[in-house]
Amino acid sequence: MDSSHTGAGFAPRPLLALVDRLGPCPHAHQWSRYLPAGVLKMKGATAAAMVSLASQKDADLLTRSRGRLSTGSTTCSSPVEHPLVEAWPAPSEHPIAGRVWALSQEQEGCRLVQDALDAAGSNEAREALACELHGHVPKAMRSPHANYVLQKCIATMEPDSFQFIVDELVSRRGLVVHCAKHRYGCRIIQQLLKHARPSQLDWLVDVFLEDL
């Protein structure tokens, strides 16, 4: 679901998020061998080169951060800070602020929310976006689009920050079992098994067994 968008202003974000995931040592990831050489070179690219790949909307943000981008070093001696992430707007100023839940229910909108979570510069920024999902977990886990947003929350946020997902699943009798059996909900359970704390999983398992 993290595919690129054709709309102006959003096309570069999945690529930039992928480059950021490579970290300071791109070749340490086995999957990096399947990436085009140009993507790996972006880790040592200048801000001007990055701007040439970005849309005009994001280009201004990159230009303002030009001085913070490492230029010319392709070694893994120190991390290369991502200018877009570092200069990301405050949560209240984010383009999708106030529309997270509505966008999450749409095919294209859910991609925008996932991209925003990937590109957010801190766990606090992700929390500010995810708070708009509070109270919607039961519906989101059944949605063919919003379920991907819940998965992204679990994969990118600290366990305490996605506790609201666990709370809403266990708050309604039988919902954990239903979620585990649902074609989309089962993906939420899979992500929780990967990223949740043991105490969170213990609670889910206890409720699951009670509801069987």
PDB file of C-alpha atoms in Angstrom:
ATOM      1  CA  MET A   1       0.000   0.000   0.000  1.00  0.00           C
ATOM      2  CA  ASP A   2       3.024   2.277   0.078  1.00  0.00           C
ATOM      3  CA  SER A   3       2.994   2.827  -3.636  1.00  0.00           C
ATOM      4  CA  SER A   4       3.795   6.217  -5.146  1.00  0.00           C
ATOM      5  CA  HIS A   5       1.050   8.720  -5.845  1.00  0.00           C
ATOM      6  CA  THR A   6       0.461  10.623  -8.999  1.00  0.00           C
ATOM      7  CA  GLY A   7      -0.953  13.680  -7.244  1.00  0.00           C
ATOM      8  CA  ALA A   8       1.307  16.702  -6.979  1.00  0.00           C
ATOM      9  CA  GLY A   9       3.130  16.939  -3.698  1.00  0.00           C
ATOM     10  CA  PHE A  10       2.953  13.272  -2.742  1.00  0.00           C
ATOM     11  CA  ALA A  11       4.900  11.360  -5.402  1.00  0.00           C
ATOM     12  CA  PRO A  12       8.331  11.570  -3.732  1.00  0.00           C
ATOM     13  CA  ARG A  13       7.357  10.682  -0.176  1.00  0.00           C
ATOM     14  CA  PRO A  14       7.325   6.860  -0.480  1.00  0.00           C
ATOM     15  CA  LEU A  15      10.745   6.989  -2.156  1.00  0.00           C
ATOM     16  CA  LEU A  16      12.132   9.351   0.461  1.00  0.00           C
ATOM     17  CA  ALA A  17      10.716   7.165   3.237  1.00  0.00           C
ATOM     18  CA  LEU A  18      12.414   4.134   1.663  1.00  0.00           C
ATOM     19  CA  VAL A  19      15.727   5.991   1.473  1.00  0.00           C
ATOM     20  CA  ASP A  20      15.360   6.988   5.121  1.00  0.00           C
ATOM     21  CA  ARG A  21      14.730   3.339   6.096  1.00  0.00           C
ATOM     22  CA  LEU A  22      18.059   2.360   4.585  1.00  0.00           C
ATOM     23  CA  GLY A  23      19.752   4.032   7.550  1.00  0.00           C
ATOM     24  CA  PRO A  24      23.408   4.973   7.726  1.00  0.00           C
ATOM     25  CA  CYS A  25      24.545   1.639   6.258  1.00  0.00           C
ATOM     26  CA  PRO A  26      22.385   0.855   3.211  1.00  0.00           C
ATOM     27  CA  HIS A  27      24.290  -2.282   2.232  1.00  0.00           C
ATOM     28  CA  ALA A  28      23.678  -3.817   5.661  1.00  0.00           C
ATOM     29  CA  HIS A  29      20.139  -4.640   4.509  1.00  0.00           C
ATOM     30  CA  GLN A  30      19.966  -7.756   2.353  1.00  0.00           C
ATOM     31  CA  TRP A  31      16.935  -6.403   0.506  1.00  0.00           C
ATOM     32  CA  SER A  32      18.926  -3.322  -0.590  1.00  0.00           C
ATOM     33  CA  ARG A  33      20.590  -5.394  -3.336  1.00  0.00           C
ATOM     34  CA  TYR A  34      17.276  -5.368  -5.218  1.00  0.00           C
ATOM     35  CA  LEU A  35      17.047  -1.568  -5.248  1.00  0.00           C
ATOM     36  CA  PRO A  36      18.147   0.477  -8.275  1.00  0.00           C
ATOM     37  CA  ALA A  37      21.634   1.935  -7.924  1.00  0.00           C
ATOM     38  CA  GLY A  38      20.186   5.434  -8.044  1.00  0.00           C
ATOM     39  CA  VAL A  39      18.244   4.845  -4.820  1.00  0.00           C
ATOM     40  CA  LEU A  40      21.382   3.844  -2.924  1.00  0.00           C
ATOM     41  CA  LYS A  41      23.248   6.846  -4.274  1.00  0.00           C
ATOM     42  CA  MET A  42      20.586   9.103  -2.773  1.00  0.00           C
ATOM     43  CA  LYS A  43      22.088   8.445   0.670  1.00  0.00           C
ATOM     44  CA  GLY A  44      25.071  10.570  -0.343  1.00  0.00           C
ATOM     45  CA  ALA A  45      23.291  12.874  -2.741  1.00  0.00           C
ATOM     46  CA  THR A  46      23.205  16.646  -2.400  1.00  0.00           C
ATOM     47  CA  ALA A  47      20.044  18.489  -1.490  1.00  0.00           C
ATOM     48  CA  ALA A  48      19.851  19.788  -5.038  1.00  0.00           C
ATOM     49  CA  ALA A  49      19.692  16.246  -6.396  1.00  0.00           C
ATOM     50  CA  MET A  50      16.970  15.394  -3.914  1.00  0.00           C
ATOM     51  CA  VAL A  51      14.987  18.421  -4.970  1.00  0.00           C
ATOM     52  CA  SER A  52      15.151  17.329  -8.604  1.00  0.00           C
ATOM     53  CA  LEU A  53      13.251  14.173  -7.618  1.00  0.00           C
ATOM     54  CA  ALA A  54      10.705  15.905  -5.425  1.00  0.00           C
ATOM     55  CA  SER A  55       7.547  17.714  -6.376  1.00  0.00           C
ATOM     56  CA  GLN A  56       7.446  21.487  -6.031  1.00  0.00           C
ATOM     57  CA  LYS A  57       5.453  21.224  -2.821  1.00  0.00           C
ATOM     58  CA  ASP A  58       8.168  19.269  -1.063  1.00  0.00           C
ATOM     59  CA  ALA A  59      11.023  21.002  -2.878  1.00  0.00           C
ATOM     60  CA  ASP A  60      10.663  24.169  -0.810  1.00  0.00           C
ATOM     61  CA  LEU A  61      10.907  22.090   2.364  1.00  0.00           C
ATOM     62  CA  LEU A  62      14.034  20.351   1.112  1.00  0.00           C
ATOM     63  CA  THR A  63      15.677  23.607   0.050  1.00  0.00           C
ATOM     64  CA  ARG A  64      15.250  25.132   3.492  1.00  0.00           C
ATOM     65  CA  SER A  65      16.997  22.099   4.960  1.00  0.00           C
ATOM     66  CA  ARG A  66      19.865  22.065   2.432  1.00  0.00           C
ATOM     67  CA  GLY A  67      22.465  22.960   5.020  1.00  0.00           C
ATOM     68  CA  ARG A  68      21.565  19.944   7.145  1.00  0.00           C
ATOM     69  CA  LEU A  69      21.985  17.323   4.413  1.00  0.00           C
ATOM     70  CA  SER A  70      25.296  15.494   4.232  1.00  0.00           C
ATOM     71  CA  THR A  71      26.885  15.989   0.792  1.00  0.00           C
ATOM     72  CA  GLY A  72      29.548  13.804  -0.697  1.00  0.00           C
ATOM     73  CA  SER A  73      30.064  11.130   1.935  1.00  0.00           C
ATOM     74  CA  THR A  74      28.966   7.633   0.945  1.00  0.00           C
ATOM     75  CA  THR A  75      30.503   5.906   3.964  1.00  0.00           C
ATOM     76  CA  CYS A  76      28.596   4.517   6.915  1.00  0.00           C
ATOM     77  CA  SER A  77      30.567   6.403   9.546  1.00  0.00           C
ATOM     78  CA  SER A  78      27.656   8.628  10.558  1.00  0.00           C
ATOM     79  CA  PRO A  79      23.909   8.773   9.901  1.00  0.00           C
ATOM     80  CA  VAL A  80      22.592  10.990   7.115  1.00  0.00           C
ATOM     81  CA  GLU A  81      19.688  12.989   8.456  1.00  0.00           C
ATOM     82  CA  HIS A  82      16.697  13.207   6.178  1.00  0.00           C
ATOM     83  CA  PRO A  83      15.840  16.860   5.501  1.00  0.00           C
ATOM     84  CA  LEU A  84      12.154  16.253   4.880  1.00  0.00           C
ATOM     85  CA  VAL A  85      11.718  14.353   8.121  1.00  0.00           C
ATOM     86  CA  GLU A  86      13.726  16.881  10.124  1.00  0.00           C
ATOM     87  CA  ALA A  87      11.750  19.811   8.758  1.00  0.00           C
ATOM     88  CA  TRP A  88       8.355  18.095   8.923  1.00  0.00           C
ATOM     89  CA  PRO A  89       5.615  20.519  10.032  1.00  0.00           C
ATOM     90  CA  ALA A  90       4.107  20.504  13.487  1.00  0.00           C
ATOM     91  CA  PRO A  91       1.247  17.967  13.827  1.00  0.00           C
ATOM     92  CA  SER A  92      -1.382  20.707  13.927  1.00  0.00           C
ATOM     93  CA  GLU A  93       0.026  22.142  10.673  1.00  0.00           C
ATOM     94  CA  HIS A  94       0.238  18.817   8.847  1.00  0.00           C
ATOM     95  CA  PRO A  95      -1.705  18.760   5.551  1.00  0.00           C
ATOM     96  CA  ILE A  96      -3.797  15.774   6.668  1.00  0.00           C
ATOM     97  CA  ALA A  97      -4.419  16.978  10.242  1.00  0.00           C
ATOM     98  CA  GLY A  98      -8.114  16.688  11.054  1.00  0.00           C
ATOM     99  CA  ARG A  99      -8.719  14.333   8.122  1.00  0.00           C
ATOM    100  CA  VAL A 100      -6.820  11.211   9.178  1.00  0.00           C
ATOM    101  CA  TRP A 101      -9.849   9.017   9.836  1.00  0.00           C
ATOM    102  CA  ALA A 102     -11.703  10.179   6.731  1.00  0.00           C
ATOM    103  CA  LEU A 103      -8.652   9.618   4.524  1.00  0.00           C
ATOM    104  CA  SER A 104      -7.948   6.234   6.112  1.00  0.00           C
ATOM    105  CA  GLN A 105     -11.220   4.898   4.744  1.00  0.00           C
ATOM    106  CA  GLU A 106     -10.339   5.756   1.137  1.00  0.00           C
ATOM    107  CA  GLN A 107      -8.084   3.834  -1.251  1.00  0.00           C
ATOM    108  CA  GLU A 108      -5.816   6.784  -2.047  1.00  0.00           C
ATOM    109  CA  GLY A 109      -6.308   8.492   1.289  1.00  0.00           C
ATOM    110  CA  CYS A 110      -5.048   5.551   3.307  1.00  0.00           C
ATOM    111  CA  ARG A 111      -1.810   5.703   1.334  1.00  0.00           C
ATOM    112  CA  LEU A 112      -1.388   9.357   2.233  1.00  0.00           C
ATOM    113  CA  VAL A 113      -1.836   8.558   5.919  1.00  0.00           C
ATOM    114  CA  GLN A 114       0.670   5.704   5.739  1.00  0.00           C
ATOM    115  CA  ASP A 115       3.188   7.975   4.018  1.00  0.00           C
ATOM    116  CA  ALA A 116       2.687  10.621   6.693  1.00  0.00           C
ATOM    117  CA  LEU A 117       3.326   8.085   9.454  1.00  0.00           C
ATOM    118  CA  ASP A 118       6.468   6.889   7.678  1.00  0.00           C
ATOM    119  CA  ALA A 119       7.782  10.408   7.172  1.00  0.00           C
ATOM    120  CA  ALA A 120       6.921  11.769  10.624  1.00  0.00           C
ATOM    121  CA  GLY A 121      10.057  12.872  12.426  1.00  0.00           C
ATOM    122  CA  SER A 122       9.179  11.507  15.858  1.00  0.00           C
ATOM    123  CA  ASN A 123       6.938   9.116  17.730  1.00  0.00           C
ATOM    124  CA  GLU A 124       5.104  12.138  19.133  1.00  0.00           C
ATOM    125  CA  ALA A 125       4.293  13.316  15.603  1.00  0.00           C
ATOM    126  CA  ARG A 126       2.897   9.879  14.769  1.00  0.00           C
ATOM    127  CA  GLU A 127       0.831   9.920  17.954  1.00  0.00           C
ATOM    128  CA  ALA A 128      -0.681  13.253  16.955  1.00  0.00           C
ATOM    129  CA  LEU A 129      -1.858  11.747  13.676  1.00  0.00           C
ATOM    130  CA  ALA A 130      -2.952   8.420  15.157  1.00  0.00           C
ATOM    131  CA  CYS A 131      -5.039  10.074  17.871  1.00  0.00           C
ATOM    132  CA  GLU A 132      -7.644  10.773  15.184  1.00  0.00           C
ATOM    133  CA  LEU A 133      -8.139   7.018  14.895  1.00  0.00           C
ATOM    134  CA  HIS A 134      -9.147   6.653  18.546  1.00  0.00           C
ATOM    135  CA  GLY A 135     -12.633   5.198  18.787  1.00  0.00           C
ATOM    136  CA  HIS A 136     -12.542   3.842  15.236  1.00  0.00           C
ATOM    137  CA  VAL A 137     -10.462   0.672  15.660  1.00  0.00           C
ATOM    138  CA  PRO A 138     -13.353  -1.848  15.351  1.00  0.00           C
ATOM    139  CA  LYS A 139     -14.454  -0.284  12.063  1.00  0.00           C
ATOM    140  CA  ALA A 140     -10.902   0.298  10.830  1.00  0.00           C
ATOM    141  CA  MET A 141      -9.866  -3.308  11.310  1.00  0.00           C
ATOM    142  CA  ARG A 142     -12.743  -4.390   9.038  1.00  0.00           C
ATOM    143  CA  SER A 143     -11.994  -1.787   6.386  1.00  0.00           C
ATOM    144  CA  PRO A 144     -10.125  -2.850   3.213  1.00  0.00           C
ATOM    145  CA  HIS A 145      -8.236   0.455   3.425  1.00  0.00           C
ATOM    146  CA  ALA A 146      -8.102   1.594   7.051  1.00  0.00           C
ATOM    147  CA  ASN A 147      -6.695  -1.745   8.200  1.00  0.00           C
ATOM    148  CA  TYR A 148      -3.435  -0.786   6.485  1.00  0.00           C
ATOM    149  CA  VAL A 149      -3.295   2.418   8.519  1.00  0.00           C
ATOM    150  CA  LEU A 150      -3.688   0.460  11.756  1.00  0.00           C
ATOM    151  CA  GLN A 151      -0.908  -1.865  10.621  1.00  0.00           C
ATOM    152  CA  LYS A 152       1.327   1.119   9.906  1.00  0.00           C
ATOM    153  CA  CYS A 153       0.602   2.583  13.343  1.00  0.00           C
ATOM    154  CA  ILE A 154       1.665  -0.657  15.004  1.00  0.00           C
ATOM    155  CA  ALA A 155       4.768  -1.008  12.825  1.00  0.00           C
ATOM    156  CA  THR A 156       6.021   2.570  13.255  1.00  0.00           C
ATOM    157  CA  MET A 157       4.930   3.612  16.757  1.00  0.00           C
ATOM    158  CA  GLU A 158       6.085   2.697  20.244  1.00  0.00           C
ATOM    159  CA  PRO A 159       3.975   0.018  21.987  1.00  0.00           C
ATOM    160  CA  ASP A 160       2.595   2.528  24.487  1.00  0.00           C
ATOM    161  CA  SER A 161       1.480   4.711  21.594  1.00  0.00           C
ATOM    162  CA  PHE A 162      -0.590   2.002  19.897  1.00  0.00           C
ATOM    163  CA  GLN A 163      -2.056   0.820  23.213  1.00  0.00           C
ATOM    164  CA  PHE A 164      -5.356   2.381  22.111  1.00  0.00           C
ATOM    165  CA  ILE A 165      -5.664  -0.344  19.466  1.00  0.00           C
ATOM    166  CA  VAL A 166      -5.299  -3.073  22.068  1.00  0.00           C
ATOM    167  CA  ASP A 167      -7.706  -1.296  24.422  1.00  0.00           C
ATOM    168  CA  GLU A 168     -10.432  -1.019  21.790  1.00  0.00           C
ATOM    169  CA  LEU A 169     -10.040  -4.625  20.680  1.00  0.00           C
ATOM    170  CA  VAL A 170     -10.446  -6.015  24.199  1.00  0.00           C
ATOM    171  CA  SER A 171     -13.175  -3.578  25.251  1.00  0.00           C
ATOM    172  CA  ARG A 172     -15.913  -5.351  23.269  1.00  0.00           C
ATOM    173  CA  ARG A 173     -16.662  -8.973  24.037  1.00  0.00           C
ATOM    174  CA  GLY A 174     -15.814 -11.287  21.157  1.00  0.00           C
ATOM    175  CA  LEU A 175     -14.031  -8.622  19.128  1.00  0.00           C
ATOM    176  CA  VAL A 176     -10.538 -10.124  19.501  1.00  0.00           C
ATOM    177  CA  VAL A 177     -11.776 -13.487  18.180  1.00  0.00           C
ATOM    178  CA  HIS A 178     -13.659 -11.773  15.372  1.00  0.00           C
ATOM    179  CA  CYS A 179     -10.584  -9.719  14.503  1.00  0.00           C
ATOM    180  CA  ALA A 180      -8.389 -12.833  14.381  1.00  0.00           C
ATOM    181  CA  LYS A 181     -10.810 -14.528  11.977  1.00  0.00           C
ATOM    182  CA  HIS A 182     -11.539 -11.521   9.796  1.00  0.00           C
ATOM    183  CA  ARG A 183      -9.850 -11.260   6.374  1.00  0.00           C
ATOM    184  CA  TYR A 184      -8.467  -7.811   7.242  1.00  0.00           C
ATOM    185  CA  GLY A 185      -8.522  -7.935  11.032  1.00  0.00           C
ATOM    186  CA  CYS A 186      -6.164 -10.902  11.113  1.00  0.00           C
ATOM    187  CA  ARG A 187      -3.474  -8.585   9.713  1.00  0.00           C
ATOM    188  CA  ILE A 188      -3.820  -6.382  12.785  1.00  0.00           C
ATOM    189  CA  ILE A 189      -3.275  -9.395  15.036  1.00  0.00           C
ATOM    190  CA  GLN A 190      -0.203 -10.359  12.997  1.00  0.00           C
ATOM    191  CA  GLN A 191       1.319  -6.906  13.456  1.00  0.00           C
ATOM    192  CA  LEU A 192       0.573  -6.958  17.178  1.00  0.00           C
ATOM    193  CA  LEU A 193       2.310 -10.339  17.485  1.00  0.00           C
ATOM    194  CA  LYS A 194       5.383  -8.757  15.886  1.00  0.00           C
ATOM    195  CA  HIS A 195       5.519  -5.433  17.708  1.00  0.00           C
ATOM    196  CA  ALA A 196       3.458  -5.513  20.917  1.00  0.00           C
ATOM    197  CA  ARG A 197       4.958  -5.902  24.370  1.00  0.00           C
ATOM    198  CA  PRO A 198       4.583  -9.255  26.159  1.00  0.00           C
ATOM    199  CA  SER A 199       2.146  -7.672  28.623  1.00  0.00           C
ATOM    200  CA  GLN A 200      -0.044  -6.451  25.752  1.00  0.00           C
ATOM    201  CA  LEU A 201       0.013  -9.872  24.116  1.00  0.00           C
ATOM    202  CA  ASP A 202      -0.806 -11.599  27.398  1.00  0.00           C
ATOM    203  CA  TRP A 203      -3.890  -9.424  27.724  1.00  0.00           C
ATOM    204  CA  LEU A 204      -4.998 -10.155  24.165  1.00  0.00           C
ATOM    205  CA  VAL A 205      -4.498 -13.892  24.605  1.00  0.00           C
ATOM    206  CA  ASP A 206      -6.430 -13.927  27.900  1.00  0.00           C
ATOM    207  CA  VAL A 207      -9.381 -12.120  26.318  1.00  0.00           C
ATOM    208  CA  PHE A 208      -9.183 -14.322  23.225  1.00  0.00           C
ATOM    209  CA  LEU A 209      -9.367 -17.511  25.301  1.00  0.00           C
ATOM    210  CA  GLU A 210     -12.238 -16.151  27.384  1.00  0.00           C
ATOM    211  CA  ASP A 211     -14.242 -15.349  24.254  1.00  0.00           C
ATOM    212  CA  LEU A 212     -13.750 -18.711  22.535  1.00  0.00           C
TER     213      LEU A 212
END
